[in-house]
Amino acid sequence: MKYLLLFCLFFSSLLAQSELSSKTIKFSGELKPNIKKRVSIKTIESLGIKSFEILDPYTKIKTKYSGVDLKTFANFFANENTKSISFNALDGYSVNITKKEWEKFHILLATRINGQIVGYDKKGPLRVVYPKYKKANENFAKNLPKWIWMIKSIEFK
């Protein structure tokens, strides 16, 4: 029984790694040289994962979001001429975040929710989240519409 449990844990770990590698986001625009046009969630996570437990403003449920800081992401993928990044969702919704914004606000590219890798069926595989928002803050109303999920492509402008 012990070996069966170890095998199941090992197999589920392999499946999770395979799932991370197979989920990709299309990139375009002002990229650094040698950056591929399709990047896996695993590659994005390799930049360093941070986690935040917050009250999700849409679901009103305390949720743990994990992912990569947008500033770190931009520094790695965007060339020095990039002034903004456009995130495009599967449903056609699009959000543009300027360099000034990612340097001023803490913005997270969430790749996991409550520790789990998520697919499009759960509003994944990538989301933009503002983990340090406060409802009373004047920037709350401005940044709330920039929460985007089901991201399929990213354009560096």
PDB file of C-alpha atoms in Angstrom:
ATOM      1  CA  MET A   1       0.000   0.000   0.000  1.00  0.00           C
ATOM      2  CA  LYS A   2       2.882   2.336   0.835  1.00  0.00           C
ATOM      3  CA  TYR A   3       4.386   1.814  -2.633  1.00  0.00           C
ATOM      4  CA  LEU A   4       1.057   2.475  -4.307  1.00  0.00           C
ATOM      5  CA  LEU A   5       0.778   5.774  -2.438  1.00  0.00           C
ATOM      6  CA  LEU A   6       4.337   6.752  -3.429  1.00  0.00           C
ATOM      7  CA  PHE A   7       3.619   5.825  -7.054  1.00  0.00           C
ATOM      8  CA  CYS A   8       0.420   7.943  -7.031  1.00  0.00           C
ATOM      9  CA  LEU A   9       2.277  10.933  -5.570  1.00  0.00           C
ATOM     10  CA  PHE A  10       5.074  10.574  -8.123  1.00  0.00           C
ATOM     11  CA  PHE A  11       2.621  10.175 -11.013  1.00  0.00           C
ATOM     12  CA  SER A  12       0.522  13.185  -9.945  1.00  0.00           C
ATOM     13  CA  SER A  13       3.718  15.253  -9.734  1.00  0.00           C
ATOM     14  CA  LEU A  14       4.649  14.217 -13.285  1.00  0.00           C
ATOM     15  CA  LEU A  15       1.155  15.111 -14.518  1.00  0.00           C
ATOM     16  CA  ALA A  16       1.350  18.548 -12.888  1.00  0.00           C
ATOM     17  CA  GLN A  17       4.756  19.217 -14.493  1.00  0.00           C
ATOM     18  CA  SER A  18       3.434  18.034 -17.863  1.00  0.00           C
ATOM     19  CA  GLU A  19       0.385  20.284 -17.486  1.00  0.00           C
ATOM     20  CA  LEU A  20       2.639  23.287 -16.709  1.00  0.00           C
ATOM     21  CA  SER A  21       4.777  22.618 -19.758  1.00  0.00           C
ATOM     22  CA  SER A  22       1.828  22.120 -22.105  1.00  0.00           C
ATOM     23  CA  LYS A  23      -0.019  25.328 -21.192  1.00  0.00           C
ATOM     24  CA  THR A  24       1.395  28.156 -23.260  1.00  0.00           C
ATOM     25  CA  ILE A  25       0.705  31.843 -23.762  1.00  0.00           C
ATOM     26  CA  LYS A  26       1.271  33.552 -27.122  1.00  0.00           C
ATOM     27  CA  PHE A  27       3.721  36.496 -26.989  1.00  0.00           C
ATOM     28  CA  SER A  28       4.136  39.304 -29.540  1.00  0.00           C
ATOM     29  CA  GLY A  29       5.618  42.783 -29.851  1.00  0.00           C
ATOM     30  CA  GLU A  30       8.655  44.333 -28.177  1.00  0.00           C
ATOM     31  CA  LEU A  31      10.360  41.191 -26.849  1.00  0.00           C
ATOM     32  CA  LYS A  32      13.990  40.698 -25.925  1.00  0.00           C
ATOM     33  CA  PRO A  33      16.007  38.794 -28.545  1.00  0.00           C
ATOM     34  CA  ASN A  34      15.696  34.992 -28.410  1.00  0.00           C
ATOM     35  CA  ILE A  35      12.336  35.035 -26.580  1.00  0.00           C
ATOM     36  CA  LYS A  36       9.970  32.480 -28.097  1.00  0.00           C
ATOM     37  CA  LYS A  37       6.539  33.456 -29.437  1.00  0.00           C
ATOM     38  CA  ARG A  38       4.859  30.838 -27.212  1.00  0.00           C
ATOM     39  CA  VAL A  39       5.929  30.567 -23.588  1.00  0.00           C
ATOM     40  CA  SER A  40       4.876  27.870 -21.144  1.00  0.00           C
ATOM     41  CA  ILE A  41       3.436  28.550 -17.715  1.00  0.00           C
ATOM     42  CA  LYS A  42       6.370  26.521 -16.367  1.00  0.00           C
ATOM     43  CA  THR A  43       8.815  29.006 -17.943  1.00  0.00           C
ATOM     44  CA  ILE A  44       6.896  31.939 -16.469  1.00  0.00           C
ATOM     45  CA  GLU A  45       6.898  30.302 -13.024  1.00  0.00           C
ATOM     46  CA  SER A  46      10.665  29.737 -13.271  1.00  0.00           C
ATOM     47  CA  LEU A  47      11.071  33.502 -12.699  1.00  0.00           C
ATOM     48  CA  GLY A  48      10.065  32.981  -9.066  1.00  0.00           C
ATOM     49  CA  ILE A  49       6.686  32.320  -7.516  1.00  0.00           C
ATOM     50  CA  LYS A  50       5.154  34.558  -4.851  1.00  0.00           C
ATOM     51  CA  SER A  51       1.922  33.793  -2.993  1.00  0.00           C
ATOM     52  CA  PHE A  52      -0.734  36.061  -1.507  1.00  0.00           C
ATOM     53  CA  GLU A  53      -3.927  35.218   0.326  1.00  0.00           C
ATOM     54  CA  ILE A  54      -6.518  37.878  -0.407  1.00  0.00           C
ATOM     55  CA  LEU A  55     -10.241  38.435  -0.428  1.00  0.00           C
ATOM     56  CA  ASP A  56     -11.057  38.102  -4.128  1.00  0.00           C
ATOM     57  CA  PRO A  57     -13.121  41.195  -5.002  1.00  0.00           C
ATOM     58  CA  TYR A  58     -15.209  39.276  -7.541  1.00  0.00           C
ATOM     59  CA  THR A  59     -15.975  36.041  -5.678  1.00  0.00           C
ATOM     60  CA  LYS A  60     -15.801  37.570  -2.158  1.00  0.00           C
ATOM     61  CA  ILE A  61     -13.888  34.433  -1.109  1.00  0.00           C
ATOM     62  CA  LYS A  62     -10.463  34.408   0.572  1.00  0.00           C
ATOM     63  CA  THR A  63      -8.195  32.979  -2.115  1.00  0.00           C
ATOM     64  CA  LYS A  64      -4.485  32.167  -2.328  1.00  0.00           C
ATOM     65  CA  TYR A  65      -3.027  33.416  -5.609  1.00  0.00           C
ATOM     66  CA  SER A  66       0.494  32.355  -6.609  1.00  0.00           C
ATOM     67  CA  GLY A  67       2.519  33.542  -9.545  1.00  0.00           C
ATOM     68  CA  VAL A  68       5.127  35.952 -10.833  1.00  0.00           C
ATOM     69  CA  ASP A  69       5.460  39.654 -10.113  1.00  0.00           C
ATOM     70  CA  LEU A  70       4.658  41.653 -13.283  1.00  0.00           C
ATOM     71  CA  LYS A  71       7.773  43.808 -12.850  1.00  0.00           C
ATOM     72  CA  THR A  72       9.976  40.684 -12.785  1.00  0.00           C
ATOM     73  CA  PHE A  73       8.076  39.281 -15.776  1.00  0.00           C
ATOM     74  CA  ALA A  74       8.516  42.506 -17.790  1.00  0.00           C
ATOM     75  CA  ASN A  75      12.220  42.772 -16.919  1.00  0.00           C
ATOM     76  CA  PHE A  76      12.790  39.238 -18.196  1.00  0.00           C
ATOM     77  CA  PHE A  77      10.698  39.190 -21.409  1.00  0.00           C
ATOM     78  CA  ALA A  78      10.252  42.810 -22.567  1.00  0.00           C
ATOM     79  CA  ASN A  79      12.912  44.780 -24.386  1.00  0.00           C
ATOM     80  CA  GLU A  80      13.997  48.182 -23.094  1.00  0.00           C
ATOM     81  CA  ASN A  81      11.583  50.024 -25.449  1.00  0.00           C
ATOM     82  CA  THR A  82       8.482  48.396 -23.967  1.00  0.00           C
ATOM     83  CA  LYS A  83       6.150  51.025 -22.506  1.00  0.00           C
ATOM     84  CA  SER A  84       3.117  48.810 -21.841  1.00  0.00           C
ATOM     85  CA  ILE A  85       1.873  45.238 -21.878  1.00  0.00           C
ATOM     86  CA  SER A  86      -1.507  44.211 -23.250  1.00  0.00           C
ATOM     87  CA  PHE A  87      -3.178  41.081 -21.825  1.00  0.00           C
ATOM     88  CA  ASN A  88      -5.791  39.455 -24.043  1.00  0.00           C
ATOM     89  CA  ALA A  89      -8.370  37.004 -22.744  1.00  0.00           C
ATOM     90  CA  LEU A  90     -10.069  34.120 -24.493  1.00  0.00           C
ATOM     91  CA  ASP A  91     -13.392  36.017 -24.504  1.00  0.00           C
ATOM     92  CA  GLY A  92     -11.904  39.090 -26.231  1.00  0.00           C
ATOM     93  CA  TYR A  93     -11.478  41.194 -23.082  1.00  0.00           C
ATOM     94  CA  SER A  94      -8.190  43.105 -23.109  1.00  0.00           C
ATOM     95  CA  VAL A  95      -6.269  45.080 -20.491  1.00  0.00           C
ATOM     96  CA  ASN A  96      -3.303  47.372 -21.022  1.00  0.00           C
ATOM     97  CA  ILE A  97      -0.858  47.971 -18.150  1.00  0.00           C
ATOM     98  CA  THR A  98       1.810  50.638 -18.501  1.00  0.00           C
ATOM     99  CA  LYS A  99       5.391  50.454 -17.267  1.00  0.00           C
ATOM    100  CA  LYS A 100       4.574  53.262 -14.845  1.00  0.00           C
ATOM    101  CA  GLU A 101       1.789  51.100 -13.363  1.00  0.00           C
ATOM    102  CA  TRP A 102       3.856  47.907 -12.955  1.00  0.00           C
ATOM    103  CA  GLU A 103       6.561  49.951 -11.282  1.00  0.00           C
ATOM    104  CA  LYS A 104       4.080  51.694  -8.932  1.00  0.00           C
ATOM    105  CA  PHE A 105       1.638  48.891  -8.022  1.00  0.00           C
ATOM    106  CA  HIS A 106       2.250  45.344  -6.969  1.00  0.00           C
ATOM    107  CA  ILE A 107       0.722  43.284  -9.792  1.00  0.00           C
ATOM    108  CA  LEU A 108       0.798  39.499  -9.888  1.00  0.00           C
ATOM    109  CA  LEU A 109       0.566  37.215 -12.916  1.00  0.00           C
ATOM    110  CA  ALA A 110      -1.181  34.381 -11.127  1.00  0.00           C
ATOM    111  CA  THR A 111      -0.478  30.881 -12.392  1.00  0.00           C
ATOM    112  CA  ARG A 112      -2.047  29.011  -9.457  1.00  0.00           C
ATOM    113  CA  ILE A 113      -5.113  29.379  -7.303  1.00  0.00           C
ATOM    114  CA  ASN A 114      -5.074  27.802  -3.834  1.00  0.00           C
ATOM    115  CA  GLY A 115      -1.934  25.937  -4.879  1.00  0.00           C
ATOM    116  CA  GLN A 116      -3.530  24.349  -7.942  1.00  0.00           C
ATOM    117  CA  ILE A 117      -2.592  24.833 -11.582  1.00  0.00           C
ATOM    118  CA  VAL A 118      -5.734  26.020 -13.350  1.00  0.00           C
ATOM    119  CA  GLY A 119      -6.968  25.616 -16.903  1.00  0.00           C
ATOM    120  CA  TYR A 120      -9.366  27.739 -18.923  1.00  0.00           C
ATOM    121  CA  ASP A 121     -12.291  25.910 -17.285  1.00  0.00           C
ATOM    122  CA  LYS A 122     -11.303  27.544 -13.966  1.00  0.00           C
ATOM    123  CA  LYS A 123     -10.405  30.949 -15.461  1.00  0.00           C
ATOM    124  CA  GLY A 124      -6.740  30.063 -15.990  1.00  0.00           C
ATOM    125  CA  PRO A 125      -4.076  29.451 -17.042  1.00  0.00           C
ATOM    126  CA  LEU A 126      -2.911  32.997 -16.299  1.00  0.00           C
ATOM    127  CA  ARG A 127      -4.529  35.929 -14.479  1.00  0.00           C
ATOM    128  CA  VAL A 128      -3.632  39.503 -13.598  1.00  0.00           C
ATOM    129  CA  VAL A 129      -4.277  40.129  -9.897  1.00  0.00           C
ATOM    130  CA  TYR A 130      -3.606  43.135  -7.655  1.00  0.00           C
ATOM    131  CA  PRO A 131      -2.804  41.314  -4.392  1.00  0.00           C
ATOM    132  CA  LYS A 132      -2.363  44.369  -2.175  1.00  0.00           C
ATOM    133  CA  TYR A 133      -5.536  46.196  -3.118  1.00  0.00           C
ATOM    134  CA  LYS A 134      -7.635  47.838  -0.443  1.00  0.00           C
ATOM    135  CA  LYS A 135     -11.248  48.632  -1.156  1.00  0.00           C
ATOM    136  CA  ALA A 136     -10.975  52.037   0.548  1.00  0.00           C
ATOM    137  CA  ASN A 137      -7.972  53.037  -1.587  1.00  0.00           C
ATOM    138  CA  GLU A 138      -8.702  55.464  -4.437  1.00  0.00           C
ATOM    139  CA  ASN A 139      -6.742  53.248  -6.858  1.00  0.00           C
ATOM    140  CA  PHE A 140      -9.079  50.320  -6.148  1.00  0.00           C
ATOM    141  CA  ALA A 141     -11.757  51.504  -8.594  1.00  0.00           C
ATOM    142  CA  LYS A 142      -9.119  52.236 -11.234  1.00  0.00           C
ATOM    143  CA  ASN A 143      -7.348  48.865 -10.931  1.00  0.00           C
ATOM    144  CA  LEU A 144     -10.312  46.543 -10.406  1.00  0.00           C
ATOM    145  CA  PRO A 145     -11.219  46.374 -14.139  1.00  0.00           C
ATOM    146  CA  LYS A 146      -7.597  45.393 -14.838  1.00  0.00           C
ATOM    147  CA  TRP A 147      -8.063  42.049 -13.110  1.00  0.00           C
ATOM    148  CA  ILE A 148      -8.201  39.746 -16.111  1.00  0.00           C
ATOM    149  CA  TRP A 149      -8.340  35.981 -16.411  1.00  0.00           C
ATOM    150  CA  MET A 150      -8.247  33.321 -19.117  1.00  0.00           C
ATOM    151  CA  ILE A 151      -5.278  35.109 -20.711  1.00  0.00           C
ATOM    152  CA  LYS A 152      -4.399  33.583 -24.093  1.00  0.00           C
ATOM    153  CA  SER A 153      -1.924  36.169 -25.413  1.00  0.00           C
ATOM    154  CA  ILE A 154       0.344  38.981 -24.273  1.00  0.00           C
ATOM    155  CA  GLU A 155       1.566  41.843 -26.432  1.00  0.00           C
ATOM    156  CA  PHE A 156       4.564  43.921 -25.407  1.00  0.00           C
ATOM    157  CA  LYS A 157       4.173  47.470 -26.782  1.00  0.00           C
TER     158      LYS A 157
END
